């Protein structure tokens, strides 16, 4: 039975053609359900109005005030403008700032009154609200009446646009609430009661039009829970599907692995041994492994993965390693050659008595070599094939692909994993490695369809990394000192990375490598006035720093530049020379972000460090301190002290615990943002859920999901819930197709 509600009714039937068109164009709302799930950001209450004088910094406030002046300021030398609106309560003043929203001058006009809500910040000693929500009191009406209409009620404040202000959205929602029929309840009664939630029908009314703020809160909790539940069901069902599959059963045989272990110059850590045992158990079972191996940078994941590949080769199968970038695939290839030595020289002189072949296949691999690799892979002669996405698209056939290792999971989406698994007749084992450590609950949420193994200690002998923040504006002398330190480091025989957020001064193409989405950039801007001002994109670029430093502060050192726009050949050659210590200082973009391993590099200077995400900074600095000397990382920034951006940098400097930093990084993100690789439109059915804040909700939802599926694995008796989960599934699929 389909959902009996009129949820899918077109909005033109509810609000008329013209308004429906605006809702569609402005907010992407098409159906009655879309409209009702366009939840208000908050409710404002007249009784809670605060007089401006009494406002404290960092306080969330709602004030009734009159607009005193409106001013659009261009930012010299940058794109964009700041809209500054001064409001007053008759006594004190408050500044409202909006970045790049000059169009708001159409409605934010001198003399108008409204409710303004946001967090009080201090900018140059003045109190302000950055990007406040607001509700203007309608003009032309009797003011007393308008205000009293506001009073005593909980007014929803909606995400809105110029053409569709919040009050207009509210009108539409009221029509929507009147139009809605009976809504099928997706949450089984016993769970709903146990959790003390309103029904979905009630919740949708209450979230828009509550009788009290508590009621609105409760409704939100219910709706957030629904999202978590759908997500968990989706993931558990996937996991169950995978579990049902069968793969070729392999036998453990002695061969390369034993001899490799005997030659390892170090002992595996306890964590590595534990994880290796988990993987080994999987490899010889008839169910395909689907496992996430997570561990901080340098925790020794690669060795664990390589050992698994060797075990597979010993048992007669082949392994593939998929890396997100060419540089990283290269690095793995070289590293494996080094680690394996004569074990990887099958067919050559001086080969060990047991051996295999490894090969590297990327987009730019020359065609004769490619042909040879494809033949060797097909015949089974190549035991380990390493490559980038090229492996997926090039029609590479294996003789017997038994294990697929994917490095850096966060760049690949759920569906991409499936494409790979579907490459062979029987699904191969899949091991996914990620160096962005993910808190347990998040792992459960985002990778709930994978088993998770964690390496939580660094191998003994790793040297600590010291991190400092350098405020380039406030303490320019410190930056000078930093360059001197680079020279000293090189004099001592070490090497240094300098990382900049952009390739050239005029180009924005490196944004995607920031690890920040446009949304996140926008959010960062909204956080504070200072950040609004700093929202031009990193001043420093590789092409500007390279000539400046190599003829200036770093004169006499062997300095090279590296960025994503260079040819593969150039990149390789530079990386090779850096690895061989023929280059002292490498000025680069984040192409060096993941996995690159040059133990002699002991120092990293990150320019415009505020432009990078917390986890990304942590990843970057993981490139140093891999050798015997302690690592040093300097985060150079021009943001002011006390700003959220600065606090983030200070957090990175204060701990090397990747898990802790990852939490910090994820706190702001919605679950959908974390899922898969920057799939922008993905999982738009997850509107309220946030991975860290809603940790408890997710855990509870997981439990409920398990119980529901235990009795009814296909949700045959709950079409309402099936509906929600199906939507999620479709979105996941659609977002993957878009990406392809
Ligand atoms: P990850 O892939 O997790 O970043 P790697 O596997 O590259 O980490 O390991 C980082 C470095 O530590 C490598 O040089 C590796 O040879 C070394 N290493 C790995 N395991 C151990 C261990 N148990 N003891 C000492 N060194 C180790
Ligand atoms: Mg690695």
XYZ file of C-alpha atoms and ligand atoms in Angstrom:
768
model
C 0.000 0.000 0.000
C 1.348 3.370 -0.904
C 1.465 6.066 1.697
C -2.157 7.115 2.076
C -1.376 10.755 2.695
C -1.455 13.522 0.153
C 2.196 14.223 0.972
C 3.157 14.162 -2.674
C 0.527 16.686 -3.734
C 1.927 19.417 -5.980
C 2.213 22.753 -4.248
C 0.264 24.553 -6.959
C -2.811 22.833 -5.558
C -2.055 24.170 -2.101
C -0.818 27.715 -2.611
C -1.689 28.499 -6.214
C 0.465 28.522 -9.316
C 2.365 31.732 -8.766
C 3.428 31.063 -5.222
C 4.178 27.431 -6.060
C 6.526 28.628 -8.780
C 8.306 30.898 -6.329
C 8.589 28.116 -3.742
C 10.073 25.869 -6.383
C 12.480 28.386 -7.809
C 13.563 30.011 -4.598
C 13.610 27.103 -2.179
C 13.352 23.995 -4.338
C 10.061 22.974 -2.739
C 7.761 21.005 -5.037
C 5.370 18.935 -2.973
C 3.310 19.359 0.133
C 5.810 17.206 1.961
C 8.703 19.389 0.810
C 6.896 22.412 2.203
C 6.076 20.841 5.552
C 9.611 19.620 5.878
C 10.944 23.089 5.322
C 11.401 23.516 9.043
C 11.779 26.880 10.728
C 15.229 27.703 12.007
C 13.763 28.888 15.233
C 10.790 30.584 16.787
C 10.870 34.053 18.188
C 8.800 35.136 21.123
C 7.934 38.674 21.911
C 8.098 38.133 25.625
C 11.769 37.341 25.344
C 12.792 40.590 23.762
C 15.952 41.905 25.239
C 16.972 45.519 25.518
C 20.153 46.147 23.596
C 22.090 47.572 26.532
C 21.844 44.288 28.406
C 23.051 42.030 25.616
C 26.080 39.944 26.349
C 28.647 38.702 23.943
C 28.020 35.197 22.601
C 24.413 35.263 23.755
C 21.649 34.072 21.436
C 19.135 36.900 21.399
C 15.986 38.142 19.777
C 15.329 41.833 19.873
C 12.601 44.139 18.655
C 14.243 47.228 17.206
C 13.942 49.972 14.640
C 16.314 50.393 11.716
C 18.269 53.589 12.086
C 20.621 53.476 9.120
C 21.599 51.196 6.281
C 24.970 51.244 4.641
C 26.590 49.102 1.960
C 30.370 48.996 2.246
C 32.611 47.770 -0.515
C 35.625 45.888 0.700
C 38.672 47.481 -0.883
C 40.426 45.218 -3.369
C 38.061 42.325 -2.882
C 34.911 41.016 -4.330
C 31.717 41.486 -2.436
C 30.291 44.032 -0.086
C 29.179 44.224 3.489
C 25.729 45.430 4.328
C 25.703 47.200 7.657
C 22.392 47.917 9.296
C 22.269 49.860 12.535
C 19.236 49.166 14.685
C 18.179 50.845 17.867
C 15.757 50.219 20.705
C 15.437 53.917 21.293
C 18.419 53.934 23.623
C 21.275 51.666 22.570
C 22.434 50.604 19.132
C 23.398 47.349 17.565
C 25.036 46.660 14.215
C 23.755 43.959 11.922
C 26.136 42.767 9.214
C 25.449 40.767 6.090
C 28.120 39.642 3.675
C 27.293 39.990 -0.010
C 23.607 40.554 0.541
C 23.203 44.120 -0.576
C 19.838 43.169 -2.028
C 18.465 43.169 1.461
C 18.471 46.970 1.316
C 15.181 46.514 -0.542
C 13.499 45.452 2.658
C 15.858 46.538 5.414
C 15.043 50.222 5.187
C 15.467 53.071 7.612
C 12.506 53.399 9.925
C 11.246 49.837 9.649
C 10.795 47.752 12.717
C 11.425 44.094 13.101
C 12.556 41.208 15.195
C 16.228 40.387 14.826
C 17.690 37.178 16.108
C 21.226 35.886 16.273
C 24.331 35.566 18.354
C 25.900 38.698 19.751
C 29.451 39.218 18.582
C 31.966 41.936 19.222
C 33.616 43.617 16.277
C 36.037 46.453 16.821
C 34.533 46.901 20.259
C 30.973 47.196 18.999
C 28.216 44.722 19.525
C 26.822 43.195 16.401
C 24.823 40.348 14.965
C 26.368 38.723 11.916
C 23.764 37.450 9.472
C 20.867 37.593 11.911
C 17.532 36.024 11.194
C 14.886 38.663 11.078
C 11.199 39.231 10.724
C 10.136 42.682 9.646
C 6.846 43.924 10.928
C 4.615 44.283 7.883
C 4.381 47.850 6.662
C 1.239 49.837 6.121
C -0.663 48.122 8.861
C -1.550 49.557 12.164
C 1.688 49.212 14.013
C 0.176 48.472 17.398
C -1.908 45.773 15.867
C 1.003 44.318 13.969
C 3.115 44.152 17.094
C 0.396 42.646 19.192
C -0.106 40.136 16.411
C 3.495 39.217 16.992
C 3.138 39.100 20.718
C 2.268 36.000 22.648
C 2.805 33.834 19.618
C 5.731 31.767 18.590
C 6.714 33.048 15.243
C 8.590 30.689 13.002
C 11.675 32.046 11.289
C 12.253 30.197 8.028
C 15.217 29.890 5.758
C 14.104 32.460 3.219
C 15.153 34.477 0.222
C 14.546 37.936 -1.123
C 11.470 36.926 -3.069
C 10.186 34.685 -0.348
C 10.675 36.302 3.028
C 10.088 34.298 6.174
C 6.567 35.584 6.809
C 5.549 34.585 3.308
C 6.896 31.091 3.811
C 4.969 30.988 7.085
C 1.759 31.801 5.232
C 2.382 28.980 2.780
C 3.120 26.542 5.565
C -0.140 27.467 7.288
C -1.978 26.627 4.069
C 0.009 23.417 3.853
C -0.909 22.410 7.375
C -4.575 22.993 6.596
C -4.325 20.921 3.434
C -2.611 17.901 4.850
C -4.654 14.764 5.255
C -3.983 11.919 7.600
C -0.300 11.079 7.712
C 0.787 7.464 7.982
C 2.978 6.919 11.025
C 6.373 5.450 10.141
C 7.508 4.899 13.722
C 5.922 1.802 15.250
C 3.722 2.697 18.208
C 5.700 0.877 20.866
C 8.903 2.720 19.976
C 7.140 6.035 19.614
C 5.584 5.722 23.035
C 8.756 4.439 24.563
C 10.589 7.493 23.301
C 7.800 9.834 24.343
C 7.523 11.339 20.869
C 4.484 12.975 19.282
C 3.098 11.297 16.169
C 4.465 12.435 12.839
C 1.175 14.214 12.222
C 1.473 16.104 15.492
C 5.166 16.739 15.066
C 4.727 18.366 11.675
C 2.148 20.735 13.122
C 4.128 21.456 16.235
C 7.437 22.078 14.562
C 5.863 24.934 12.609
C 3.182 26.151 14.908
C 3.854 25.095 18.492
C 1.879 25.905 21.591
C 5.134 26.298 23.491
C 8.834 26.295 22.763
C 9.146 22.942 24.514
C 6.601 21.521 22.149
C 8.548 22.808 19.161
C 11.700 21.287 20.589
C 10.056 17.925 21.129
C 8.733 17.941 17.591
C 12.204 18.668 16.263
C 13.611 15.818 18.290
C 11.065 13.485 16.808
C 11.805 14.632 13.261
C 15.542 14.413 13.821
C 15.098 10.917 15.146
C 13.164 9.975 11.996
C 16.102 11.034 9.873
C 18.567 9.062 11.961
C 16.280 6.048 11.869
C 15.915 6.100 8.096
C 19.671 6.404 7.737
C 20.341 3.506 10.063
C 17.793 1.306 8.353
C 19.362 2.120 5.011
C 22.794 1.170 6.310
C 21.733 -1.976 8.139
C 19.847 -3.191 5.096
C 22.927 -2.657 2.977
C 24.992 -4.513 5.488
C 22.531 -7.403 5.488
C 22.608 -7.549 1.708
C 26.360 -7.705 1.741
C 26.326 -10.386 4.395
C 24.095 -12.532 2.239
C 26.596 -12.490 -0.578
C 29.149 -15.228 -0.925
C 32.677 -15.033 -2.143
C 35.179 -17.650 -3.139
C 36.500 -19.415 -0.069
C 40.244 -19.139 0.099
C 42.718 -21.280 1.872
C 45.459 -19.983 4.034
C 48.808 -21.002 2.556
C 52.302 -20.152 3.566
C 54.291 -18.055 1.136
C 55.353 -14.440 0.818
C 53.622 -13.168 3.949
C 55.593 -15.341 6.344
C 58.887 -14.391 4.774
C 57.864 -10.747 4.589
C 57.048 -10.734 8.312
C 60.363 -12.354 9.099
C 62.127 -9.497 7.334
C 60.112 -6.617 8.817
C 62.527 -4.368 10.664
C 60.017 -3.723 13.427
C 57.438 -5.535 15.489
C 53.786 -4.893 14.729
C 52.039 -2.894 17.429
C 49.409 -4.602 19.542
C 46.756 -2.715 17.588
C 48.162 -3.816 14.247
C 48.193 -7.427 15.429
C 44.612 -7.209 16.644
C 43.384 -5.680 13.390
C 45.440 -8.123 11.313
C 43.715 -11.001 13.091
C 40.274 -9.493 12.377
C 41.135 -9.127 8.716
C 42.636 -12.582 8.463
C 39.467 -14.128 9.838
C 37.509 -12.281 7.153
C 39.800 -13.209 4.289
C 39.296 -16.931 4.639
C 35.566 -16.777 5.193
C 32.853 -17.277 2.600
C 31.282 -13.880 3.317
C 32.964 -10.997 1.542
C 34.768 -8.687 3.926
C 33.567 -5.118 3.992
C 35.766 -3.433 6.539
C 36.837 0.088 7.379
C 40.370 0.383 8.693
C 40.740 3.705 10.405
C 43.723 5.154 12.135
C 45.483 8.420 12.426
C 48.123 9.446 9.940
C 51.178 7.253 10.517
C 49.388 4.667 12.611
C 50.606 1.934 10.271
C 47.550 1.142 8.163
C 49.536 0.619 4.993
C 51.534 -2.266 6.432
C 48.345 -3.883 7.655
C 46.784 -3.573 4.201
C 49.883 -4.843 2.464
C 50.010 -7.895 4.708
C 46.391 -8.646 3.811
C 47.282 -8.402 0.120
C 50.187 -10.772 0.582
C 47.984 -13.283 2.367
C 45.629 -13.137 -0.616
C 48.445 -13.630 -3.111
C 49.672 -16.613 -1.117
C 46.221 -18.133 -1.364
C 46.209 -17.685 -5.138
C 44.217 -14.450 -5.594
C 45.014 -10.925 -6.696
C 44.688 -7.593 -4.911
C 44.005 -4.067 -6.128
C 44.769 -0.821 -4.323
C 42.758 2.210 -5.268
C 44.117 5.635 -4.334
C 42.353 8.972 -4.702
C 45.186 10.827 -6.432
C 48.015 10.044 -8.778
C 50.610 11.304 -6.365
C 49.294 8.968 -3.729
C 49.086 5.986 -6.056
C 52.694 6.652 -7.043
C 53.697 6.864 -3.439
C 52.048 3.561 -2.603
C 53.699 1.924 -5.575
C 57.168 3.110 -4.590
C 56.567 2.264 -0.978
C 55.427 -1.247 -1.840
C 58.420 -1.767 -4.101
C 60.662 -0.729 -1.253
C 58.888 -2.817 1.358
C 58.660 -5.900 -0.829
C 62.074 -5.735 -2.458
C 62.789 -8.992 -4.265
C 59.375 -10.379 -3.277
C 57.977 -8.112 -5.987
C 60.368 -9.088 -8.742
C 58.757 -12.159 -10.157
C 60.430 -13.265 -13.359
C 63.561 -11.268 -12.758
C 67.025 -12.253 -11.753
C 67.745 -12.366 -8.054
C 64.126 -12.999 -7.211
C 63.154 -14.461 -3.875
C 61.917 -18.037 -3.966
C 58.384 -16.809 -3.490
C 57.432 -13.674 -5.383
C 54.809 -11.667 -7.207
C 54.579 -8.599 -9.417
C 53.185 -5.201 -8.563
C 52.141 -2.628 -11.131
C 50.923 0.947 -11.235
C 48.145 1.996 -13.575
C 46.984 5.618 -13.704
C 45.458 7.887 -16.335
C 48.784 8.955 -17.819
C 50.395 5.501 -17.951
C 51.807 5.217 -21.520
C 49.766 2.943 -23.744
C 52.354 0.246 -24.405
C 52.964 -0.089 -20.694
C 49.234 -0.029 -20.082
C 48.689 -2.853 -22.538
C 51.340 -4.885 -20.827
C 49.805 -4.239 -17.395
C 46.326 -5.131 -18.592
C 47.629 -8.412 -19.980
C 49.534 -9.174 -16.789
C 46.491 -8.416 -14.679
C 44.273 -10.594 -16.782
C 46.705 -13.504 -16.715
C 47.104 -13.236 -12.950
C 50.812 -12.621 -13.181
C 50.425 -9.236 -11.497
C 49.547 -9.867 -7.882
C 48.961 -6.296 -6.783
C 47.648 -3.606 -9.095
C 47.818 -0.075 -7.756
C 46.016 2.806 -9.361
C 43.579 5.694 -9.316
C 40.056 5.909 -10.670
C 41.630 4.808 -13.937
C 41.313 1.282 -12.573
C 37.542 1.654 -12.686
C 37.213 3.164 -16.086
C 39.857 1.370 -18.072
C 38.141 -1.971 -18.313
C 40.792 -3.742 -16.335
C 40.041 -7.432 -15.929
C 41.545 -9.540 -13.241
C 42.175 -13.205 -13.364
C 40.946 -13.533 -9.787
C 40.438 -10.275 -7.886
C 40.156 -11.325 -4.266
C 40.866 -8.160 -2.322
C 40.213 -4.544 -3.045
C 41.853 -1.964 -0.812
C 40.540 1.576 -1.052
C 42.696 4.289 0.420
C 41.102 7.418 1.835
C 37.507 6.439 1.886
C 36.104 9.918 2.275
C 36.781 10.652 -1.368
C 34.679 7.776 -2.571
C 30.947 7.489 -2.191
C 28.937 4.478 -1.142
C 27.898 3.722 -4.700
C 31.429 3.922 -6.010
C 32.416 1.200 -3.613
C 29.692 -0.913 -5.148
C 30.877 -0.357 -8.701
C 34.224 -1.748 -7.687
C 32.827 -4.685 -5.883
C 30.743 -5.564 -8.887
C 33.844 -5.886 -10.994
C 34.243 -9.576 -10.445
C 31.861 -12.464 -10.630
C 31.976 -13.077 -6.921
C 32.391 -9.955 -4.837
C 35.954 -9.490 -3.608
C 36.848 -8.623 -0.055
C 36.959 -4.874 0.462
C 39.180 -3.047 2.901
C 38.687 0.678 3.130
C 41.426 2.725 4.778
C 40.861 6.181 6.129
C 43.301 8.482 7.827
C 40.582 10.861 8.843
C 39.827 9.208 12.101
C 36.168 9.158 12.769
C 34.611 8.951 16.219
C 33.001 5.602 16.827
C 29.440 6.806 16.605
C 30.129 8.663 13.421
C 31.756 5.631 11.911
C 28.643 3.741 12.861
C 26.458 6.363 11.260
C 28.310 7.068 8.121
C 29.839 3.683 7.552
C 27.191 1.672 9.345
C 27.357 -0.860 6.539
C 31.018 -1.596 7.198
C 32.755 -3.433 9.983
C 35.186 -1.096 11.642
C 38.755 -1.732 12.791
C 40.673 1.002 14.504
C 44.396 1.561 14.998
C 44.445 3.867 17.959
C 48.106 4.049 18.829
C 51.075 5.229 16.847
C 53.959 2.794 16.390
C 56.699 3.318 18.951
C 59.443 5.555 17.741
C 57.201 8.017 15.964
C 58.348 11.492 16.806
C 55.935 14.056 18.153
C 54.829 17.028 16.075
C 54.899 20.439 17.684
C 52.420 22.922 16.249
C 52.304 26.688 16.646
C 49.967 29.350 15.350
C 51.652 32.388 13.849
C 49.623 35.525 13.603
C 51.053 37.181 10.508
C 49.323 40.512 11.074
C 49.662 40.870 14.796
C 53.209 39.515 15.015
C 54.960 39.910 11.637
C 58.323 39.315 13.281
C 57.240 35.764 14.050
C 56.789 35.057 10.374
C 60.287 36.367 9.676
C 61.521 34.080 12.399
C 59.658 31.176 10.779
C 61.530 31.622 7.500
C 64.815 31.678 9.412
C 63.762 28.472 11.056
C 63.176 26.908 7.629
C 66.757 27.792 6.689
C 68.082 26.306 9.939
C 66.136 23.133 9.359
C 67.621 22.741 5.896
C 71.091 23.529 7.240
C 70.592 20.592 9.555
C 69.955 18.371 6.562
C 66.161 18.239 6.891
C 63.490 19.175 4.372
C 60.521 21.488 4.596
C 57.045 21.782 3.104
C 55.359 25.119 2.588
C 51.663 24.784 1.842
C 49.488 27.473 0.289
C 45.763 27.313 -0.379
C 45.891 28.441 -3.991
C 47.918 27.880 -7.126
C 48.034 31.476 -8.328
C 46.907 34.853 -7.061
C 44.144 35.215 -9.599
C 42.747 31.773 -9.601
C 40.207 30.020 -7.476
C 40.595 26.555 -8.837
C 42.136 25.164 -5.725
C 38.994 25.692 -3.711
C 37.962 22.153 -4.184
C 41.175 21.059 -2.573
C 40.472 23.121 0.518
C 38.263 20.389 1.722
C 35.693 23.090 2.266
C 32.488 23.176 0.313
C 31.019 26.449 -0.828
C 28.514 25.980 1.972
C 31.178 25.631 4.562
C 32.924 28.700 3.285
C 29.674 30.572 3.539
C 29.122 29.247 7.037
C 32.597 30.291 8.020
C 31.842 33.782 6.804
C 28.735 33.956 8.854
C 30.471 32.967 12.043
C 31.801 36.372 12.866
C 32.374 39.816 11.570
C 36.090 39.232 11.349
C 35.593 36.204 9.252
C 33.306 38.047 6.999
C 36.123 40.442 6.357
C 38.633 37.671 5.928
C 36.418 35.856 3.504
C 38.519 36.707 0.513
C 40.210 33.495 -0.382
C 43.671 32.960 0.996
C 46.086 35.653 -0.008
C 48.935 33.272 -0.522
C 49.480 31.203 -3.610
C 52.197 28.844 -4.742
C 53.035 30.972 -7.749
C 53.431 34.067 -5.655
C 55.367 32.476 -2.787
C 57.784 30.564 -4.985
C 59.605 33.504 -6.622
C 59.277 35.636 -3.504
C 60.793 33.120 -1.120
C 63.344 31.555 -3.429
C 64.883 34.917 -4.224
C 64.287 36.326 -0.757
C 64.009 34.671 2.630
C 65.006 31.230 1.357
C 67.671 32.347 -1.100
C 70.372 29.744 -1.605
C 68.104 26.788 -0.748
C 66.859 24.364 -3.384
C 63.222 25.406 -3.591
C 60.597 23.916 -5.920
C 56.899 24.425 -6.515
C 54.280 21.707 -6.869
C 50.606 21.987 -7.694
C 47.758 20.178 -9.347
C 47.948 22.032 -12.627
C 51.390 20.681 -13.455
C 51.708 17.707 -15.756
C 51.882 14.305 -14.153
C 55.417 14.014 -15.391
C 56.460 17.247 -13.694
C 54.689 16.310 -10.472
C 56.314 12.918 -10.374
C 59.712 14.271 -11.115
C 59.439 16.868 -8.358
C 58.140 14.369 -5.815
C 60.908 12.001 -6.743
C 63.552 14.667 -6.313
C 62.030 15.724 -3.018
C 62.053 12.111 -1.817
C 65.676 11.818 -2.898
C 66.543 14.983 -0.913
C 67.439 16.848 -4.070
C 64.954 19.534 -3.143
C 65.120 21.259 0.240
C 61.864 23.146 0.310
C 58.687 22.203 -1.496
C 56.104 24.954 -1.924
C 52.868 23.277 -2.792
C 49.111 23.161 -2.668
C 47.331 20.374 -0.857
C 48.360 17.864 -3.505
C 50.664 16.592 -0.778
C 47.761 16.194 1.611
C 47.375 12.483 1.894
C 49.776 9.688 2.462
C 52.934 11.245 1.110
C 55.811 9.857 3.109
C 59.178 11.580 3.094
C 60.702 10.822 6.506
C 63.414 13.428 6.121
C 60.842 16.237 5.971
C 60.688 17.688 9.451
C 58.918 21.002 9.116
C 55.798 22.372 7.505
C 54.614 25.951 7.169
C 50.945 26.280 6.266
C 50.029 29.678 4.866
C 46.492 30.991 5.382
C 45.946 28.037 7.655
C 42.462 29.349 8.498
C 41.429 28.424 4.971
C 41.709 24.741 5.764
C 39.469 22.458 7.750
C 40.639 21.069 11.072
C 41.018 17.501 9.857
C 42.761 18.688 6.767
C 45.345 20.577 8.796
C 45.889 17.498 10.874
C 46.385 15.418 7.741
C 48.757 17.933 6.272
C 50.988 18.129 9.292
C 51.071 14.344 9.406
C 53.552 14.672 6.533
C 56.254 15.763 8.970
C 57.632 13.973 11.983
C 57.769 10.699 10.115
C 61.492 10.365 10.627
C 63.759 10.485 13.633
C 63.681 14.236 14.297
C 60.682 15.880 15.933
C 58.268 17.497 13.494
C 57.401 21.167 13.540
C 54.286 22.657 12.009
C 53.584 26.386 11.793
C 50.063 27.569 11.068
C 50.288 31.042 9.576
C 47.139 33.121 9.600
C 45.947 36.686 9.505
C 42.685 36.158 11.360
C 42.350 38.007 14.646
C 42.743 36.344 18.008
C 39.542 35.257 19.686
C 37.705 34.589 16.427
C 36.238 31.157 15.778
C 38.793 30.627 13.020
C 41.609 31.336 15.436
C 40.098 29.066 18.070
C 40.037 26.263 15.526
C 43.695 26.778 14.719
C 44.558 26.878 18.403
C 42.733 23.598 18.863
C 44.806 22.012 16.119
C 47.963 23.335 17.761
C 46.943 22.081 21.185
C 46.447 18.406 20.414
C 47.676 15.728 18.068
C 44.731 13.498 18.831
C 43.138 13.037 15.447
C 39.933 11.685 16.927
C 39.428 14.740 19.062
C 40.060 17.062 16.126
C 37.815 15.074 13.907
C 35.001 15.569 16.386
C 35.597 19.270 16.322
C 35.555 19.268 12.553
C 32.381 17.277 12.327
C 30.489 19.186 14.942
C 29.142 21.683 12.469
C 28.389 19.297 9.697
C 25.211 17.641 8.756
C 25.250 13.937 8.332
C 24.725 14.375 4.617
C 27.913 16.423 4.362
C 29.928 13.641 5.865
C 28.462 10.911 3.754
C 30.424 10.121 0.676
C 32.478 12.599 -1.224
C 31.199 16.147 -1.255
C 27.937 14.998 -2.707
C 26.271 18.323 -2.578
C 22.698 17.427 -3.272
C 23.047 14.133 -1.498
C 20.767 13.066 1.287
C 18.722 16.196 1.341
C 16.221 14.225 3.352
C 18.556 14.666 6.254
C 17.743 18.177 7.232
C 18.082 18.309 10.963
C 20.526 15.598 11.831
C 24.078 16.465 12.743
C 26.569 13.737 13.378
C 28.205 14.924 16.549
C 25.513 16.951 18.191
C 23.024 14.167 17.632
C 25.265 11.338 18.709
C 22.740 10.076 21.257
C 19.921 10.241 18.763
C 21.935 8.198 16.306
C 22.763 5.535 18.847
C 19.134 5.225 19.875
C 18.022 5.164 16.265
C 20.499 2.404 15.554
C 18.967 0.303 18.313
C 15.438 0.928 17.142
C 16.426 0.229 13.533
C 17.932 -3.098 14.534
C 14.817 -4.103 16.423
C 12.485 -3.103 13.617
C 14.505 -4.938 10.991
C 14.854 -8.013 13.101
C 11.126 -8.612 12.904
C 10.555 -7.155 9.455
C 13.790 -7.033 7.444
C 12.152 -5.693 4.276
C 9.705 -3.358 6.025
C 6.814 -5.105 4.319
C 4.434 -4.158 7.096
C 5.450 -0.523 7.352
C 5.060 1.233 4.032
C 5.396 4.661 5.608
C 8.856 3.871 6.883
C 9.789 2.029 3.710
C 8.862 5.175 1.824
C 11.258 7.324 3.796
C 14.115 4.844 3.457
C 13.503 4.468 -0.260
C 13.774 8.194 -0.710
C 17.135 8.136 0.991
C 18.251 5.271 -1.212
C 17.194 7.119 -4.337
C 19.021 10.223 -3.290
C 22.168 8.303 -2.594
C 21.949 6.725 -6.031
C 21.080 9.953 -7.810
C 23.949 11.812 -6.259
C 26.317 9.123 -7.443
C 25.005 9.232 -10.992
C 25.375 12.982 -11.022
C 28.973 12.665 -10.016
C 29.835 10.177 -12.710
P 49.526 5.120 7.681
O 49.306 4.450 6.353
O 48.563 4.681 8.722
O 49.629 6.605 7.574
P 52.004 3.831 7.460
O 51.590 2.427 7.319
O 52.415 4.579 6.247
O 50.907 4.636 8.225
O 53.162 3.857 8.550
C 53.872 5.029 8.821
C 55.314 4.700 9.046
O 55.459 3.906 10.219
C 55.908 3.913 7.915
O 57.192 4.407 7.667
C 55.914 2.491 8.440
O 56.963 1.736 7.858
C 56.134 2.683 9.916
N 55.548 1.631 10.741
C 54.386 0.971 10.522
N 54.139 0.077 11.511
C 55.174 0.173 12.373
C 55.520 -0.502 13.607
N 54.739 -1.445 14.130
N 56.657 -0.139 14.218
C 57.450 0.817 13.694
N 57.194 1.476 12.545
C 56.082 1.173 11.881
Mg 49.137 5.972 4.585
